Amino acid sequence: MDLPTDFYCQDIEIIKDKFNDKTTYTHKKLAGIDFSRIDVNVEGVGLTTFYFLHSNAAHNTCVVGERGFYILFDNGQKIEKPEAELKVDVNPSGKSFVYSTIISLTEEDIQLLLNHKMTNKRTYIFDDVICLDDAEILQEYLRCLINR
């Protein structure tokens, strides 16, 4: 079944911060990943847009103070962020630990995310598979954020 081009754009959440004239656009997580776009007025520059990738991954081993986040694509290319800081929390179920990170996306990262499917992600030493359906929907969410 073919969906309308902007089908997933209806899922974009918009949060306006009246105190600092900032608007954040985001969507629900898939495969522990979501993207966000932040529009903010920077003094002397004007309206500036930033894009971020947020990732969560649950694993049974607790490791604190480590770094690194990586994404593999279907064409063999990678996004490598070895200095990405990781936050570790106890899963509310108490049976695992949740590793989270936020990375700023470059134009090169964005083009890779738009033009190729993610297949895997690595948070420090913990690997997770990203299924094709989730990878395709995440691409559409990112496309929606960019085209706003």
PDB file of C-alpha atoms in Angstrom:
ATOM      1  CA  MET A   1       0.000   0.000   0.000  1.00  0.00           C
ATOM      2  CA  ASP A   2       1.373   3.392  -1.005  1.00  0.00           C
ATOM      3  CA  LEU A   3       1.123   6.107   1.616  1.00  0.00           C
ATOM      4  CA  PRO A   4       0.910   9.831   0.884  1.00  0.00           C
ATOM      5  CA  THR A   5       4.349  11.469   0.753  1.00  0.00           C
ATOM      6  CA  ASP A   6       3.802  13.389   3.981  1.00  0.00           C
ATOM      7  CA  PHE A   7       1.925  10.624   5.831  1.00  0.00           C
ATOM      8  CA  TYR A   8       4.358  10.499   8.784  1.00  0.00           C
ATOM      9  CA  CYS A   9       4.460  14.295   9.132  1.00  0.00           C
ATOM     10  CA  GLN A  10       1.204  14.162  11.087  1.00  0.00           C
ATOM     11  CA  ASP A  11       3.169  12.479  13.902  1.00  0.00           C
ATOM     12  CA  ILE A  12       5.529  15.435  14.350  1.00  0.00           C
ATOM     13  CA  GLU A  13       5.135  17.088  17.749  1.00  0.00           C
ATOM     14  CA  ILE A  14       5.790  20.827  17.955  1.00  0.00           C
ATOM     15  CA  ILE A  15       6.892  22.416  21.246  1.00  0.00           C
ATOM     16  CA  LYS A  16       7.190  26.212  21.408  1.00  0.00           C
ATOM     17  CA  ASP A  17       9.179  27.787  24.223  1.00  0.00           C
ATOM     18  CA  LYS A  18       7.880  31.346  24.659  1.00  0.00           C
ATOM     19  CA  PHE A  19      10.665  32.329  27.029  1.00  0.00           C
ATOM     20  CA  ASN A  20      13.579  31.851  24.642  1.00  0.00           C
ATOM     21  CA  ASP A  21      11.811  31.941  21.260  1.00  0.00           C
ATOM     22  CA  LYS A  22      12.740  28.328  20.537  1.00  0.00           C
ATOM     23  CA  THR A  23      10.660  25.769  18.636  1.00  0.00           C
ATOM     24  CA  THR A  24      11.392  22.043  18.888  1.00  0.00           C
ATOM     25  CA  TYR A  25      10.022  19.453  16.462  1.00  0.00           C
ATOM     26  CA  THR A  26      10.226  15.745  17.308  1.00  0.00           C
ATOM     27  CA  HIS A  27       8.474  12.399  16.889  1.00  0.00           C
ATOM     28  CA  LYS A  28       8.031   9.065  18.677  1.00  0.00           C
ATOM     29  CA  LYS A  29      10.993   6.704  19.007  1.00  0.00           C
ATOM     30  CA  LEU A  30      11.503   3.733  16.697  1.00  0.00           C
ATOM     31  CA  ALA A  31      14.316   1.240  17.326  1.00  0.00           C
ATOM     32  CA  GLY A  32      15.236   3.488  20.264  1.00  0.00           C
ATOM     33  CA  ILE A  33      15.893   6.424  17.896  1.00  0.00           C
ATOM     34  CA  ASP A  34      14.223   9.740  17.302  1.00  0.00           C
ATOM     35  CA  PHE A  35      15.277  12.910  15.530  1.00  0.00           C
ATOM     36  CA  SER A  36      14.635  16.477  16.588  1.00  0.00           C
ATOM     37  CA  ARG A  37      14.853  19.845  14.939  1.00  0.00           C
ATOM     38  CA  ILE A  38      15.345  22.980  16.997  1.00  0.00           C
ATOM     39  CA  ASP A  39      14.756  26.446  15.556  1.00  0.00           C
ATOM     40  CA  VAL A  40      16.112  29.250  17.703  1.00  0.00           C
ATOM     41  CA  ASN A  41      16.871  32.929  17.171  1.00  0.00           C
ATOM     42  CA  VAL A  42      20.578  33.470  17.743  1.00  0.00           C
ATOM     43  CA  GLU A  43      21.524  37.036  18.553  1.00  0.00           C
ATOM     44  CA  GLY A  44      23.365  38.637  15.653  1.00  0.00           C
ATOM     45  CA  VAL A  45      22.656  35.652  13.384  1.00  0.00           C
ATOM     46  CA  GLY A  46      18.885  35.260  13.237  1.00  0.00           C
ATOM     47  CA  LEU A  47      16.850  32.080  12.981  1.00  0.00           C
ATOM     48  CA  THR A  48      19.142  29.061  13.197  1.00  0.00           C
ATOM     49  CA  THR A  49      18.177  25.406  12.821  1.00  0.00           C
ATOM     50  CA  PHE A  50      19.876  22.462  14.538  1.00  0.00           C
ATOM     51  CA  TYR A  51      19.215  18.739  14.008  1.00  0.00           C
ATOM     52  CA  PHE A  52      19.826  16.017  16.590  1.00  0.00           C
ATOM     53  CA  LEU A  53      19.572  12.257  16.858  1.00  0.00           C
ATOM     54  CA  HIS A  54      18.560  10.801  20.230  1.00  0.00           C
ATOM     55  CA  SER A  55      19.170   7.126  20.920  1.00  0.00           C
ATOM     56  CA  ASN A  56      18.268   4.794  23.792  1.00  0.00           C
ATOM     57  CA  ALA A  57      19.380   1.197  24.173  1.00  0.00           C
ATOM     58  CA  ALA A  58      18.735  -1.227  27.029  1.00  0.00           C
ATOM     59  CA  HIS A  59      21.401  -3.774  27.985  1.00  0.00           C
ATOM     60  CA  ASN A  60      22.109  -5.992  30.993  1.00  0.00           C
ATOM     61  CA  THR A  61      25.617  -4.736  31.763  1.00  0.00           C
ATOM     62  CA  CYS A  62      26.293  -1.489  33.612  1.00  0.00           C
ATOM     63  CA  VAL A  63      29.205   0.516  32.233  1.00  0.00           C
ATOM     64  CA  VAL A  64      29.714   4.117  33.365  1.00  0.00           C
ATOM     65  CA  GLY A  65      31.870   6.865  31.894  1.00  0.00           C
ATOM     66  CA  GLU A  66      32.268   5.374  28.426  1.00  0.00           C
ATOM     67  CA  ARG A  67      31.622   7.084  25.090  1.00  0.00           C
ATOM     68  CA  GLY A  68      30.768   6.303  21.513  1.00  0.00           C
ATOM     69  CA  PHE A  69      27.809   5.991  19.170  1.00  0.00           C
ATOM     70  CA  TYR A  70      27.842   4.539  15.653  1.00  0.00           C
ATOM     71  CA  ILE A  71      25.331   3.808  12.887  1.00  0.00           C
ATOM     72  CA  LEU A  72      25.805   1.377   9.982  1.00  0.00           C
ATOM     73  CA  PHE A  73      23.979   1.790   6.674  1.00  0.00           C
ATOM     74  CA  ASP A  74      22.878  -0.613   3.957  1.00  0.00           C
ATOM     75  CA  ASN A  75      25.628   0.685   1.630  1.00  0.00           C
ATOM     76  CA  GLY A  76      28.414   0.011   4.173  1.00  0.00           C
ATOM     77  CA  GLN A  77      28.894   3.655   5.174  1.00  0.00           C
ATOM     78  CA  LYS A  78      28.891   4.738   8.827  1.00  0.00           C
ATOM     79  CA  ILE A  79      28.193   7.667  11.070  1.00  0.00           C
ATOM     80  CA  GLU A  80      30.868   7.561  13.743  1.00  0.00           C
ATOM     81  CA  LYS A  81      30.660   9.666  16.887  1.00  0.00           C
ATOM     82  CA  PRO A  82      33.385   8.190  19.155  1.00  0.00           C
ATOM     83  CA  GLU A  83      33.177  11.125  21.582  1.00  0.00           C
ATOM     84  CA  ALA A  84      29.382  10.938  22.049  1.00  0.00           C
ATOM     85  CA  GLU A  85      28.648  11.040  25.759  1.00  0.00           C
ATOM     86  CA  LEU A  86      26.465   8.289  27.173  1.00  0.00           C
ATOM     87  CA  LYS A  87      24.055   8.624  30.050  1.00  0.00           C
ATOM     88  CA  VAL A  88      23.241   5.441  31.983  1.00  0.00           C
ATOM     89  CA  ASP A  89      20.031   4.912  33.964  1.00  0.00           C
ATOM     90  CA  VAL A  90      18.408   1.887  35.545  1.00  0.00           C
ATOM     91  CA  ASN A  91      15.511   0.661  33.425  1.00  0.00           C
ATOM     92  CA  PRO A  92      12.226   1.269  35.305  1.00  0.00           C
ATOM     93  CA  SER A  93      11.701  -2.514  35.227  1.00  0.00           C
ATOM     94  CA  GLY A  94      14.952  -2.831  37.188  1.00  0.00           C
ATOM     95  CA  LYS A  95      16.162  -5.643  34.931  1.00  0.00           C
ATOM     96  CA  SER A  96      18.552  -3.710  32.677  1.00  0.00           C
ATOM     97  CA  PHE A  97      20.348  -0.424  32.137  1.00  0.00           C
ATOM     98  CA  VAL A  98      19.335   2.204  29.593  1.00  0.00           C
ATOM     99  CA  TYR A  99      22.098   3.951  27.660  1.00  0.00           C
ATOM    100  CA  SER A 100      21.116   7.224  26.001  1.00  0.00           C
ATOM    101  CA  THR A 101      22.932   9.730  23.864  1.00  0.00           C
ATOM    102  CA  ILE A 102      22.200  12.848  21.853  1.00  0.00           C
ATOM    103  CA  ILE A 103      24.325  13.702  18.845  1.00  0.00           C
ATOM    104  CA  SER A 104      24.311  16.812  16.703  1.00  0.00           C
ATOM    105  CA  LEU A 105      23.847  15.959  13.029  1.00  0.00           C
ATOM    106  CA  THR A 106      26.048  17.486  10.338  1.00  0.00           C
ATOM    107  CA  GLU A 107      24.793  18.085   6.803  1.00  0.00           C
ATOM    108  CA  GLU A 108      26.811  15.028   5.736  1.00  0.00           C
ATOM    109  CA  ASP A 109      25.114  12.914   8.448  1.00  0.00           C
ATOM    110  CA  ILE A 110      21.686  14.135   7.343  1.00  0.00           C
ATOM    111  CA  GLN A 111      22.329  13.268   3.687  1.00  0.00           C
ATOM    112  CA  LEU A 112      23.475   9.781   4.665  1.00  0.00           C
ATOM    113  CA  LEU A 113      20.379   9.286   6.843  1.00  0.00           C
ATOM    114  CA  LEU A 114      18.071  10.475   4.047  1.00  0.00           C
ATOM    115  CA  ASN A 115      19.653   8.491   1.223  1.00  0.00           C
ATOM    116  CA  HIS A 116      20.537   5.155   2.859  1.00  0.00           C
ATOM    117  CA  LYS A 117      18.798   2.815   5.305  1.00  0.00           C
ATOM    118  CA  MET A 118      20.183   2.359   8.798  1.00  0.00           C
ATOM    119  CA  THR A 119      20.829  -1.309   9.593  1.00  0.00           C
ATOM    120  CA  ASN A 120      22.576  -1.291  12.981  1.00  0.00           C
ATOM    121  CA  LYS A 121      23.560   1.001  15.812  1.00  0.00           C
ATOM    122  CA  ARG A 122      26.280   0.636  18.418  1.00  0.00           C
ATOM    123  CA  THR A 123      26.196   2.402  21.758  1.00  0.00           C
ATOM    124  CA  TYR A 124      29.698   2.046  23.224  1.00  0.00           C
ATOM    125  CA  ILE A 125      30.118  -1.768  22.781  1.00  0.00           C
ATOM    126  CA  PHE A 126      26.420  -2.657  22.671  1.00  0.00           C
ATOM    127  CA  ASP A 127      25.035  -3.481  19.218  1.00  0.00           C
ATOM    128  CA  ASP A 128      21.402  -3.339  18.121  1.00  0.00           C
ATOM    129  CA  VAL A 129      19.739  -4.166  14.808  1.00  0.00           C
ATOM    130  CA  ILE A 130      17.441  -1.620  13.162  1.00  0.00           C
ATOM    131  CA  CYS A 131      14.776  -3.397  11.132  1.00  0.00           C
ATOM    132  CA  LEU A 132      14.093  -2.182   7.600  1.00  0.00           C
ATOM    133  CA  ASP A 133      10.558  -0.968   8.387  1.00  0.00           C
ATOM    134  CA  ASP A 134      11.807   1.188  11.276  1.00  0.00           C
ATOM    135  CA  ALA A 135      14.711   2.503   9.170  1.00  0.00           C
ATOM    136  CA  GLU A 136      12.323   3.570   6.406  1.00  0.00           C
ATOM    137  CA  ILE A 137       9.906   5.288   8.799  1.00  0.00           C
ATOM    138  CA  LEU A 138      12.774   7.075  10.582  1.00  0.00           C
ATOM    139  CA  GLN A 139      13.907   8.383   7.186  1.00  0.00           C
ATOM    140  CA  GLU A 140      10.415   9.763   6.597  1.00  0.00           C
ATOM    141  CA  TYR A 141      10.340  11.433  10.018  1.00  0.00           C
ATOM    142  CA  LEU A 142      13.675  13.116   9.296  1.00  0.00           C
ATOM    143  CA  ARG A 143      12.397  14.201   5.883  1.00  0.00           C
ATOM    144  CA  CYS A 144       9.340  15.749   7.596  1.00  0.00           C
ATOM    145  CA  LEU A 145      11.535  17.670  10.050  1.00  0.00           C
ATOM    146  CA  ILE A 146      13.693  19.054   7.243  1.00  0.00           C
ATOM    147  CA  ASN A 147      10.766  20.071   5.055  1.00  0.00           C
ATOM    148  CA  ARG A 148       8.930  22.001   7.815  1.00  0.00           C
TER     149      ARG A 148
END
